[in-house]
Coordinates of C-alpha atoms in Angstrom, one line a residue:
X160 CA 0.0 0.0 0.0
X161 CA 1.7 3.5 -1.3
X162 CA 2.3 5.9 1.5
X163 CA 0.2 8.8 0.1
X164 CA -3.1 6.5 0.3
X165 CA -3.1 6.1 4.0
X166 CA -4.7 10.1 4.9
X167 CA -7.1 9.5 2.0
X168 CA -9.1 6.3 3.8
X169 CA -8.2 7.7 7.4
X170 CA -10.4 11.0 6.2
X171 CA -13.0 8.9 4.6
X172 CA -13.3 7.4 8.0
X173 CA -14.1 10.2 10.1
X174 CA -16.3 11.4 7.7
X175 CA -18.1 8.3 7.8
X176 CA -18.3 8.7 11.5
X177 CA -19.6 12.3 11.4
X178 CA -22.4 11.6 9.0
X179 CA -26.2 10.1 9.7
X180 CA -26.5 6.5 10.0
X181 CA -27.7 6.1 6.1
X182 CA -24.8 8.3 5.1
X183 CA -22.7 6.6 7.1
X184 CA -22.9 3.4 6.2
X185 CA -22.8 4.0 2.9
X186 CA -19.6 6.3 3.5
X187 CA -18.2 3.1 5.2
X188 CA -18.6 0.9 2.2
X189 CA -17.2 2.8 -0.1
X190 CA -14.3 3.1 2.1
X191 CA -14.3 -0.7 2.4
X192 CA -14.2 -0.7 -1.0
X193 CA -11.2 1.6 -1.2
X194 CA -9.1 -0.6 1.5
X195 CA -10.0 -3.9 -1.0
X196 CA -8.5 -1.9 -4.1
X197 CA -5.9 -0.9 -2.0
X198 CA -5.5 -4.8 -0.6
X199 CA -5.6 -6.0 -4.3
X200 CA -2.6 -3.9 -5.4
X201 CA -0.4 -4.9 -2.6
X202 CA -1.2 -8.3 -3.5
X203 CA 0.1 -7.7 -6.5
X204 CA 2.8 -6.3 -5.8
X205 CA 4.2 -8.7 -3.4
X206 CA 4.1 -11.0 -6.1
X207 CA 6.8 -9.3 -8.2
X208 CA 9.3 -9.4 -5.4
X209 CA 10.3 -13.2 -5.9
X210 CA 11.4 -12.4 -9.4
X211 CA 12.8 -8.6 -8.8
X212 CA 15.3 -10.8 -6.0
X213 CA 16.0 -13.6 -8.3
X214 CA 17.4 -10.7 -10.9
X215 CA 19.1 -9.2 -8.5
X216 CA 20.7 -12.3 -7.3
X217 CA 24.4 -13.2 -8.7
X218 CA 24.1 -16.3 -11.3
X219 CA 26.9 -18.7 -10.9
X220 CA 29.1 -18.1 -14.0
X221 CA 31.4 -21.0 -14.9
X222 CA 33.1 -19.5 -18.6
X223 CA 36.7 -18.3 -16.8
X224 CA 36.7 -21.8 -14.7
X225 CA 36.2 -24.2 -17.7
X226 CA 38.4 -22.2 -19.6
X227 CA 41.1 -22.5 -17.1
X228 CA 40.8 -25.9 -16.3
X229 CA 39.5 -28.1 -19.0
X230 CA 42.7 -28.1 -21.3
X231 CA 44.2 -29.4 -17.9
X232 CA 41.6 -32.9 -18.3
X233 CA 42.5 -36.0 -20.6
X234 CA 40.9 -38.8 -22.5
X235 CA 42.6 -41.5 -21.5
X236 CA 42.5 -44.8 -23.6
X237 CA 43.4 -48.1 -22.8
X238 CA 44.0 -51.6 -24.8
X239 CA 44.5 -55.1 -22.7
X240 CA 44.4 -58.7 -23.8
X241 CA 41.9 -60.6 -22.0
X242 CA 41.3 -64.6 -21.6
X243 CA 38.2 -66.3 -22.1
X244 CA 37.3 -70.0 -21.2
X245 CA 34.2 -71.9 -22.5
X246 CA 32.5 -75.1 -21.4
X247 CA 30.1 -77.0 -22.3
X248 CA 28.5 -77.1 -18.8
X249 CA 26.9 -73.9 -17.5
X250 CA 29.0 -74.9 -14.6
X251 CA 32.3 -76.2 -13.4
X252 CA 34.5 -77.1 -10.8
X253 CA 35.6 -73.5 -10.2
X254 CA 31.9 -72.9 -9.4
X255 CA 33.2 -75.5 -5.8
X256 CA 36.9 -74.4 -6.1
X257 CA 37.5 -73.7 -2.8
X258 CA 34.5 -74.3 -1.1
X259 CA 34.9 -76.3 2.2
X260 CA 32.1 -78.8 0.9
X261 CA 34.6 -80.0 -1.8
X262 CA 37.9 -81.5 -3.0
X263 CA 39.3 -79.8 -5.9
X264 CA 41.0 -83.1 -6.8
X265 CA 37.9 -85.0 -6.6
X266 CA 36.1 -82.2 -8.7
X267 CA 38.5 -82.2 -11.1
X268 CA 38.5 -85.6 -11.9
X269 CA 34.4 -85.7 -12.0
X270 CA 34.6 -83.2 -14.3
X271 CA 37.5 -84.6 -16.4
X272 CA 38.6 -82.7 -19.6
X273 CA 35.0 -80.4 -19.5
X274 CA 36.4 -78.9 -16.1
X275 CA 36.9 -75.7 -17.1
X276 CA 40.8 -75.1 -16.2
X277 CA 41.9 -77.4 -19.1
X278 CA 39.9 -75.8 -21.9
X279 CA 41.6 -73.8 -24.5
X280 CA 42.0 -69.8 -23.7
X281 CA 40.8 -67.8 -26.3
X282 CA 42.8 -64.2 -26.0
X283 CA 40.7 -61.1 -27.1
X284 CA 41.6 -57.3 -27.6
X285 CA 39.9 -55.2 -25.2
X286 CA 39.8 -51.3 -25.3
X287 CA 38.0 -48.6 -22.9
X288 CA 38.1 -45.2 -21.9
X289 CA 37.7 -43.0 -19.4
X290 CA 38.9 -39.6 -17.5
X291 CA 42.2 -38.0 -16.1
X292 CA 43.4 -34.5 -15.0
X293 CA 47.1 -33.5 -15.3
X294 CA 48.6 -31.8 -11.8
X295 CA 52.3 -30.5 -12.9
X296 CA 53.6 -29.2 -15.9
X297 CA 56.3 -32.0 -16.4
X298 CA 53.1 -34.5 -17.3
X299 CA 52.0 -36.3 -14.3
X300 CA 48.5 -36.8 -14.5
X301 CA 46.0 -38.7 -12.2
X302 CA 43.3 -40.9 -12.9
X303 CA 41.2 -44.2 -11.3
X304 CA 43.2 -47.6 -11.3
X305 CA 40.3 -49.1 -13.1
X306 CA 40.5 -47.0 -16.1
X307 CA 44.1 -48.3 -16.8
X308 CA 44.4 -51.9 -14.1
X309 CA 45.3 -54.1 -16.8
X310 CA 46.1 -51.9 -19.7
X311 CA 49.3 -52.6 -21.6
X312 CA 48.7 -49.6 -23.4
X313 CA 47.5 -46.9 -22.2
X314 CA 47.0 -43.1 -24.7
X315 CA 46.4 -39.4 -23.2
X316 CA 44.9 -37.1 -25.4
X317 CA 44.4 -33.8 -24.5
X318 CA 41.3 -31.6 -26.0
X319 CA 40.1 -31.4 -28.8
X320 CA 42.7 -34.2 -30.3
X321 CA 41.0 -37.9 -30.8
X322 CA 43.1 -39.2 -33.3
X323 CA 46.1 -42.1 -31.9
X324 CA 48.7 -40.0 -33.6
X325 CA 47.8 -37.3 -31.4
X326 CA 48.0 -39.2 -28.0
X327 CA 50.9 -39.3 -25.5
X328 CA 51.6 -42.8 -24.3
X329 CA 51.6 -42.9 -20.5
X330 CA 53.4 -44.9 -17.9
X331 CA 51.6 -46.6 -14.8
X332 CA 54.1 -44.6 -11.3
X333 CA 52.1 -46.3 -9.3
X334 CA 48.4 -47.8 -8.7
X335 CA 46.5 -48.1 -5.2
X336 CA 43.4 -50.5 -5.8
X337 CA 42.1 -50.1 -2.2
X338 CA 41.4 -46.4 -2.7
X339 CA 41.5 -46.6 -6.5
X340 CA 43.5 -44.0 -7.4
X341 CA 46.5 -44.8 -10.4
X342 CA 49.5 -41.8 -10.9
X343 CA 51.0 -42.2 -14.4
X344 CA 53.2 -39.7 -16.0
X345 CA 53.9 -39.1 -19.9
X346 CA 56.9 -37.8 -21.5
X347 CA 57.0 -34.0 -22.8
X348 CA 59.4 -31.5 -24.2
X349 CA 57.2 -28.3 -22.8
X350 CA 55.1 -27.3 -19.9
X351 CA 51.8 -28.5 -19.9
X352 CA 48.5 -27.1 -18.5
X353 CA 47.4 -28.5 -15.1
X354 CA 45.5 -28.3 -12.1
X355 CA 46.0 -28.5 -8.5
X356 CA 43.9 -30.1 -5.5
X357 CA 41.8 -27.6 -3.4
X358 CA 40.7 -28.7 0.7
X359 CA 37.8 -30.8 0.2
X360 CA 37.5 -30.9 4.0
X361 CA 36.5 -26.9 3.5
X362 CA 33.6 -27.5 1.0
X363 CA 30.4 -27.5 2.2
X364 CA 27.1 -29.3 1.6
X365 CA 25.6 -26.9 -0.8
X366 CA 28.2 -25.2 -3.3
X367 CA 28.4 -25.6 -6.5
X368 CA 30.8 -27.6 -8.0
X369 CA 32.1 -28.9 -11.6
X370 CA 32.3 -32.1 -13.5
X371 CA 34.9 -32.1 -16.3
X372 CA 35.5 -35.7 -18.6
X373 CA 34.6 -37.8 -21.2
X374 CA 31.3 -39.4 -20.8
X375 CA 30.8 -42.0 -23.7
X376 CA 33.9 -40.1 -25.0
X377 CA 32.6 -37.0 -25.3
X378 CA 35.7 -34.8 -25.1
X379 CA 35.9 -32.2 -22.3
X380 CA 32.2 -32.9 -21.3
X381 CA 31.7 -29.8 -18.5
X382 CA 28.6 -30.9 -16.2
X383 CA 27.5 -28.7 -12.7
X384 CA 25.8 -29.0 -9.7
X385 CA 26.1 -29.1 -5.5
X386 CA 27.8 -30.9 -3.9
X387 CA 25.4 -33.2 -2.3
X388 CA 27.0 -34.9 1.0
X389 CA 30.0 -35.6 2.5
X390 CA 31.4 -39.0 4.0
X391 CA 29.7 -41.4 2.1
X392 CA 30.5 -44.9 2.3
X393 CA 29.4 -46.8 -0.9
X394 CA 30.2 -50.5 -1.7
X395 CA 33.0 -52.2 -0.1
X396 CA 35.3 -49.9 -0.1
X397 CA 35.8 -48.4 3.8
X398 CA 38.9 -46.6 3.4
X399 CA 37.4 -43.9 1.2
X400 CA 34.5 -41.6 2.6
X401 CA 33.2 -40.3 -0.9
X402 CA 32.1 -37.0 -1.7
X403 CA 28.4 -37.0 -3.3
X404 CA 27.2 -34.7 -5.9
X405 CA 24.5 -34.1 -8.5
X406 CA 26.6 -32.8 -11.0
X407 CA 26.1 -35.4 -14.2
X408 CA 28.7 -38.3 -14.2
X409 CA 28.4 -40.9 -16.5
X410 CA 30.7 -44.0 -18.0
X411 CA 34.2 -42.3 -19.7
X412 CA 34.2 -39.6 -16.3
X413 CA 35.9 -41.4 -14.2
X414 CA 39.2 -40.0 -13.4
X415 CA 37.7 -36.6 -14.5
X416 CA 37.9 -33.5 -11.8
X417 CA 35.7 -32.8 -9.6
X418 CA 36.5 -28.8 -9.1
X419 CA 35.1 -26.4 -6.7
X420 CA 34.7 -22.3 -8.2
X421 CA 38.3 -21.7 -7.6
X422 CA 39.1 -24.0 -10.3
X423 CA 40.7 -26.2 -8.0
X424 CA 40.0 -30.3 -7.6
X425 CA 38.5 -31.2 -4.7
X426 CA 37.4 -34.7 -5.8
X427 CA 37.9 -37.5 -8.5
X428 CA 35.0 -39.0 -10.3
X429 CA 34.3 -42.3 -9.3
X430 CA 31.2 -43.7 -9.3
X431 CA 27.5 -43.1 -9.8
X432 CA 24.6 -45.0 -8.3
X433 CA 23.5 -47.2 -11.4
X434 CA 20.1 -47.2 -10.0
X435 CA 19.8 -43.3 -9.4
X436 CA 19.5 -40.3 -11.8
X437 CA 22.0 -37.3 -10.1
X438 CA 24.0 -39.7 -7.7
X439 CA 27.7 -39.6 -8.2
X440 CA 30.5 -40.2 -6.0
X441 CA 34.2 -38.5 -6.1
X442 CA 37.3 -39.3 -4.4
X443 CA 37.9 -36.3 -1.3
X444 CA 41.0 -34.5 -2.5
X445 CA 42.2 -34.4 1.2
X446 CA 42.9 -38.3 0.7
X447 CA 43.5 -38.5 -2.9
X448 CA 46.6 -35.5 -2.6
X449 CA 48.4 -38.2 0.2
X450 CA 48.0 -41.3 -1.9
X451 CA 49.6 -39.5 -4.4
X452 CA 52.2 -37.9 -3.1
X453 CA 53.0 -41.5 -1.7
X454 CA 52.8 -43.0 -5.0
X455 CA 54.9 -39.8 -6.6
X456 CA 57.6 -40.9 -3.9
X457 CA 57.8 -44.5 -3.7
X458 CA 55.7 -45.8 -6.4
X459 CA 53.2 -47.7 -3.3
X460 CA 51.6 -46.6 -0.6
X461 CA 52.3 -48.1 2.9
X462 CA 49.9 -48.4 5.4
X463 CA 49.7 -49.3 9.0
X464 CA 48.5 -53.1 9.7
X465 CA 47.3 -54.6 13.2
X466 CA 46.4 -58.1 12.3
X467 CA 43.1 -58.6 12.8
X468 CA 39.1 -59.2 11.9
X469 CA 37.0 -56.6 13.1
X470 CA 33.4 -55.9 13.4
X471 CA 30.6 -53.2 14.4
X472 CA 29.0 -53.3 18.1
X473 CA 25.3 -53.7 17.9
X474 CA 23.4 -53.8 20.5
X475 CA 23.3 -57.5 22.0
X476 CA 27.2 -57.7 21.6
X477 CA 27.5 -55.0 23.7
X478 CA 25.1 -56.1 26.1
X479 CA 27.3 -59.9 26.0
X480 CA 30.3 -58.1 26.6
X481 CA 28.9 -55.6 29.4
X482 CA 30.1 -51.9 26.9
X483 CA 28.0 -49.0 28.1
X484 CA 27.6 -48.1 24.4
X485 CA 27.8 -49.5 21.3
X486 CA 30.8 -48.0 19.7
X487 CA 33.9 -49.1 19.1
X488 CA 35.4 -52.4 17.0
X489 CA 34.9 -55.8 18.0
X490 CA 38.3 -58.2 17.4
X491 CA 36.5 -61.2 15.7
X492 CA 39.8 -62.8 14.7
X493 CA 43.9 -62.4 15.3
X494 CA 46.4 -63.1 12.0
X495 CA 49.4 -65.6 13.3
X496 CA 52.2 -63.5 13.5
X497 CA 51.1 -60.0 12.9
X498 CA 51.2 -57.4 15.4
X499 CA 47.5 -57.6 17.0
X500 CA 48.4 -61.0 18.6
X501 CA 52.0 -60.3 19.9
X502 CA 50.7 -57.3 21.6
X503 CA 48.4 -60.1 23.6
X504 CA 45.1 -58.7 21.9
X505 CA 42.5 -61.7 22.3
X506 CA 38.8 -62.5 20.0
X507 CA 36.8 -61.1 21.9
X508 CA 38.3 -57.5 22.8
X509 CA 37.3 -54.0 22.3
X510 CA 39.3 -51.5 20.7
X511 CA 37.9 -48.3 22.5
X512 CA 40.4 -45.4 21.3
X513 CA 43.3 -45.1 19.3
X514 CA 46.1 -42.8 20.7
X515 CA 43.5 -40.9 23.0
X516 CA 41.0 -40.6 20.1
X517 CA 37.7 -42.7 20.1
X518 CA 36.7 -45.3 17.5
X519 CA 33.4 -45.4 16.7
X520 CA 32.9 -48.6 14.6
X521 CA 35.1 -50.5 12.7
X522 CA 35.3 -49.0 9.3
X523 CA 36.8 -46.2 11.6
X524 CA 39.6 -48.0 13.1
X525 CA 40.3 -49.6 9.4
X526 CA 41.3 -45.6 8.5
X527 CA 42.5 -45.1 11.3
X528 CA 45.3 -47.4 11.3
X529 CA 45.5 -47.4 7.2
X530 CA 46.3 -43.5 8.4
X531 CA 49.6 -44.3 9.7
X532 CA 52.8 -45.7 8.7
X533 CA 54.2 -49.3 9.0
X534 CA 56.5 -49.4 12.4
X535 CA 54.7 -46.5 14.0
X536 CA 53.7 -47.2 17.1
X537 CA 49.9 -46.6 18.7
X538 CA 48.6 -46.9 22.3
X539 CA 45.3 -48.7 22.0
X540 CA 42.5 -48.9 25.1
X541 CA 40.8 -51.7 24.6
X542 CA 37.7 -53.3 26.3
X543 CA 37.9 -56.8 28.1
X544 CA 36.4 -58.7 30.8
X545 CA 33.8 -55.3 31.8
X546 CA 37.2 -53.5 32.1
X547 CA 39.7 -50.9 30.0
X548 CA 43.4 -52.1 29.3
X549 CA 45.7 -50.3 27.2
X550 CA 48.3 -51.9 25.0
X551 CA 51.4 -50.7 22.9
X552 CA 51.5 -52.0 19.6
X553 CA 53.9 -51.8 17.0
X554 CA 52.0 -51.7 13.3
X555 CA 53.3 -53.5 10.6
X556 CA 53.2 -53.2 6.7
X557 CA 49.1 -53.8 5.4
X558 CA 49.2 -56.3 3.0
X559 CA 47.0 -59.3 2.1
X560 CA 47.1 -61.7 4.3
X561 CA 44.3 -64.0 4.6
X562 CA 42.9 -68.0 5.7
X563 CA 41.6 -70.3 3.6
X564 CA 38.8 -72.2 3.4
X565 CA 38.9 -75.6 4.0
X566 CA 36.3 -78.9 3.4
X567 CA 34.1 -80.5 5.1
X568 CA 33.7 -84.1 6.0
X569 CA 30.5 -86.0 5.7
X570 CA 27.7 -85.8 9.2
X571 CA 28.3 -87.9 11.8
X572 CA 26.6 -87.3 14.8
X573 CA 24.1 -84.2 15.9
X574 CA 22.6 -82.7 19.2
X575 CA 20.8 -80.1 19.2
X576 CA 21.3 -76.9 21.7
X577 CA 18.7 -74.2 22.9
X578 CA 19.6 -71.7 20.1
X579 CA 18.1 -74.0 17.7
X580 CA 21.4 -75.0 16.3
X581 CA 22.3 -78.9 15.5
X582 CA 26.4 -79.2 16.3
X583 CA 28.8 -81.8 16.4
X584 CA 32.5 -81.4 17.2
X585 CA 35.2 -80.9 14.7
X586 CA 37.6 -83.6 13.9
X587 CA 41.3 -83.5 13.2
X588 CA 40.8 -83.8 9.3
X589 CA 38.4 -80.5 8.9
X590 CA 40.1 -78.6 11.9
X591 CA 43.5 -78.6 9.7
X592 CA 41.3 -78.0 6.4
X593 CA 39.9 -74.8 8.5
X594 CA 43.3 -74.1 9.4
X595 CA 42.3 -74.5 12.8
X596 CA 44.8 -75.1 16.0
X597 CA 44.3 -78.7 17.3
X598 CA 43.9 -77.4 20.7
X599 CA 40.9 -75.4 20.0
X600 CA 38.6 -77.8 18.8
X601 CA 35.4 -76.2 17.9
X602 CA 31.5 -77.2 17.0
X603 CA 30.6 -77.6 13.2
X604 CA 26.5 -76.2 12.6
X605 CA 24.6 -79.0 10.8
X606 CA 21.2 -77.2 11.1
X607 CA 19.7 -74.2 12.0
X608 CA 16.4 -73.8 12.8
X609 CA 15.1 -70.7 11.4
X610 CA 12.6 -69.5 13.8
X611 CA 15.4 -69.5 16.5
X612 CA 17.6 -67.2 17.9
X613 CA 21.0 -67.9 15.8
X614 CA 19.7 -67.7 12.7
X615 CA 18.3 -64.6 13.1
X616 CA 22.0 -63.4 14.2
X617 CA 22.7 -64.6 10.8
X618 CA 24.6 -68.0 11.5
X619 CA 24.7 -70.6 9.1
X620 CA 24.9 -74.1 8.5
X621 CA 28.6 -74.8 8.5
X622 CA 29.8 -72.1 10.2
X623 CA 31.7 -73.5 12.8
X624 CA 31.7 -72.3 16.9
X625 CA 34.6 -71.8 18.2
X626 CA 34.1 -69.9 21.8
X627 CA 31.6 -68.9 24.0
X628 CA 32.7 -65.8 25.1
X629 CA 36.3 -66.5 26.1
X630 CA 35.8 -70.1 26.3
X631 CA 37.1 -72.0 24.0
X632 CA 34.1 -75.3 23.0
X633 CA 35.3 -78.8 22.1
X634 CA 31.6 -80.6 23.0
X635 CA 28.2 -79.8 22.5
X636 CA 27.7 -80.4 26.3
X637 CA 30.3 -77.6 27.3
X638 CA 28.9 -75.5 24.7
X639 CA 25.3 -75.6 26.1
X640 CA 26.3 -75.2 29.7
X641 CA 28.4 -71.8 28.5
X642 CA 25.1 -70.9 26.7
X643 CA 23.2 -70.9 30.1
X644 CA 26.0 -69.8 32.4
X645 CA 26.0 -66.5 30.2
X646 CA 22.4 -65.9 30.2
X647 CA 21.9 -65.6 33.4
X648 CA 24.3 -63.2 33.9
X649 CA 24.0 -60.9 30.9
X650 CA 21.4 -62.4 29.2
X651 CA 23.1 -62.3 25.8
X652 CA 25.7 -64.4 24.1
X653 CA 28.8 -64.2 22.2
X654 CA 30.6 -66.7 20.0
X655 CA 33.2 -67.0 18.6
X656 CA 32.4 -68.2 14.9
X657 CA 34.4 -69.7 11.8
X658 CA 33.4 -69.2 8.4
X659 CA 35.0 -70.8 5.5
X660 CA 38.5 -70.1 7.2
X661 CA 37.3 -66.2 8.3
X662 CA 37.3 -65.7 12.0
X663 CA 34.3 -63.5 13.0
X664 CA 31.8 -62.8 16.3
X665 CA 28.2 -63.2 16.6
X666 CA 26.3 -61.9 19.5
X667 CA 23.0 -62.9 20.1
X668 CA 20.2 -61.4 22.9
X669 CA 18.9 -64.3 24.8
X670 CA 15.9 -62.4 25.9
X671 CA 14.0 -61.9 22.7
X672 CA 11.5 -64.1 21.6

């Protein structure tokens, strides 16, 4: 409502006031009518405001950025030779290699010359593409290990050049498959354009970030949008908390710069949720700047190692084990050897904190420890017996270190226990198949009835038992009476478990129903 109106309907009101009733009830309605005029154009007024803002708002302009960055980003282009196997079974011994059920001898002689291993290879050229940005003038350039794992040639091409007598051929520095990252480097005469990482860590939920790549082999595709979330953990991989963003990613990106408005790269395309429209994942640049440095300086990267299986803490472990909360790692299993056991660490513990800092859950303690540096040394609190102890441990080197499955011999015997689980004890032939020491015996699971207890803890029929809480089973009998001892006092369970050569931990709350 203008300003100027305001003395015009006041007026009209005392005048109204001052006049005979007729008079002044028609006075009134007219000056109702004014103040609905009046209403009207307000109304229609506040409707322009919206877009008079949104004019007067700043656009986010991405010309200068793309022009400073994308000659930095490559096509990159790989050929490999792969093998291919046919049989005329739709299935094999490799379909049992391995499997604790089975003999690979004995398969391999039921399935004679059709087995699968001795049929002819048939070698095939293979040849994909995706994304990479260069970071130093002298041609190092970075990019995913799966576009080039494999390759035995691998071609950079910069913009606007598609052709293989314009590519660069590039050599593999180094390659880390756990956070799939690759560093390769080609060889040039002149300083080329390149990019440098940004602080990831500083970006918030909300800003607008760029997408430069290949998609499909597009060259220099530029794509924008927010970024979308931060710490995502997607897949298997648990050393990598991605960065999410709706910016458009697509097959041939990956590799490809993720770059905040400073032109700098805050993340490397990844993934994308194959299911989802606007879903894609980046490496953080915070990570992705150390695994390269490392792999710049010594070609690998070397990362702390304890030893050991871990799991999360729900709720009835924690209850088993008497935690106040459930956070922290459970150790489900100790590696012969490795650092975890010569510090005296036992199946069973807690890992509470790691040099004064808490660990929440298990992929936690994973980065923790990946974080630092073989032969650095950590003071770890752990959780045992409903009291803290804290340890020294030396780290060693992370590598691959793993059991093997074993067989399984044919059922003997059976009893059945109050979890609704039918066991027998081991004997000497499966325990060394398991790689199992003698003097821990254990149960193997025949059955399990699936409106008990265990299996909705998720154990299954050959998993073996190893331990009820700290104590190591051999019979069914000793098993059951741990079983009961335990309930009464906490009214959950924990065991000790065997999977196909994996030590792991199952708790289970003996008070549901």
């Amino acid at each position: 409502m203008q300003k100027q109106n305001f003395p015009k309907i006041i007026i009209a009101l005392l005048l109204a006031l001052c006049l005979p009733a007729g008079a002044a009830r028609a006075g009134l309605g007219a000056v109702r009518d004014s103040i609905k005029e009046e209403l009207a154009e307000i109304g229609e007024n506040l409707k322009e405001i919206p877009d008079k803002v949104n004019s007067m708002m700043p656009r986010p302009d991405f010309k200068l950025l793309v022009k400073q960055a994308g000659p930095a980003v490559v096509n990159i282009s790989t050929e490999r030779t792969t093998v291919t196997r046919q049989s005329p079974f739709f299935f094999g011994p490799d379909l049992f290699r391995g499997h604790p059920f089975f003999d690979d001898d004995d398969m391999n002689e039921f399935f004679g010359p059709w087995g699968g291993r001795s049929q002819p290879q048939q070698k095939r050229r293979q040849s994909s593409m995706g994304s990479g940005f260069i970071i130093s003038p002298d041609g190092y350039l970075v990019t995913n290990n799966h576009v080039v794992e494999g390759a035995e040639i691998i071609r950079v091409n910069f913009k606007g050049a598609t052709d293989k007598d314009d590519a660069y051929e590039a050599e593999v520095i180094g390659a880390d498959k756990e956070t799939d990252l690759a560093l390769l480097k080609i060889k040039t005469s002149k300083d080329l354009p390149y990019i440098s990482f940004g602080d990831s860590d500083a970006l918030e939920v909300g800003e607008w970030v760029v997408a430069i790549g290949n998609p499909f082999g597009l060259d220099n595709t530029v794509t924008a949008g927010i970024l979308s979330a931060k710490f995502r953990n997607i897949g298997s991989n648990t050393l990598v908390r991605f960065l999410q963003t709706d910016a458009s990613i697509n097959p041939g990106n990956s590799g490809g710069p993720l770059l905040n408005m400073d032109g700098e790269v805050i993340g490397i395309n990844t993934a994308i949720a194959a299911q989802g429209q606007g879903i894609g994942f980046a490496i953080p640049s915070t990570l992705a700047g150390k695994i390269i440095d490392d792999l710049k300086a010594n070609r690998k990267v070397s990362r702390g190692w304890l030893g050991v299986s871990i799991q999360n803490i729900d709720a009835s472990t924690a209850k088993a084990l008497g935690l106040p909360k459930t956070s922290g790692a459970l150790i489900g299993g100790l590696i012969a050897g490795q650092p975890a056991e010569k510090a005296g660490i036992e199946p069973g513990d807690v890992i509470l904190e790691i040099n004064g800092k808490e660990i929440a859950n298990a992929d936690e303690l994973l980065r923790t420890i990946a974080d630092m540096k073989p032969q650095d040394t950590v003071n770890i609190t752990l959780w045992r017996d409903g009291k803290t102890l804290d340890k020294k441990i030396t780290l060693a080197e992370r590598g691959s270190e793993t059991s093997g499955p074993g067989d399984e011999a044919p059922i003997i015997e059976k009893n059945t226990n109050p979890l609704g689980l039918q066991l027998r004890p081991l004997n000497a032939q499966e325990a060394a198949r398991l790689r199992l020491p003698a003097n821990e015996g254990g149960l193997l699971i025949l059955q399990v009835d699936p409106d008990k207890l265990a299996a909705k803890a998720g154990i299954q029929r050959g998993d073996v038992i190893m331990a009820v809480g700290r104590i190591y089973v051999k019979d069914v009998e000793t098993f059951n009476r741990q079983v009961r001892s335990i309930s009464e006092k906490q009214g959950a369970v924990m065991l000790q478990m065997n999977r196909n050569g994996q030590r792991f931990i199952r708790s289970i709350d003996l008070s549901e129903k």
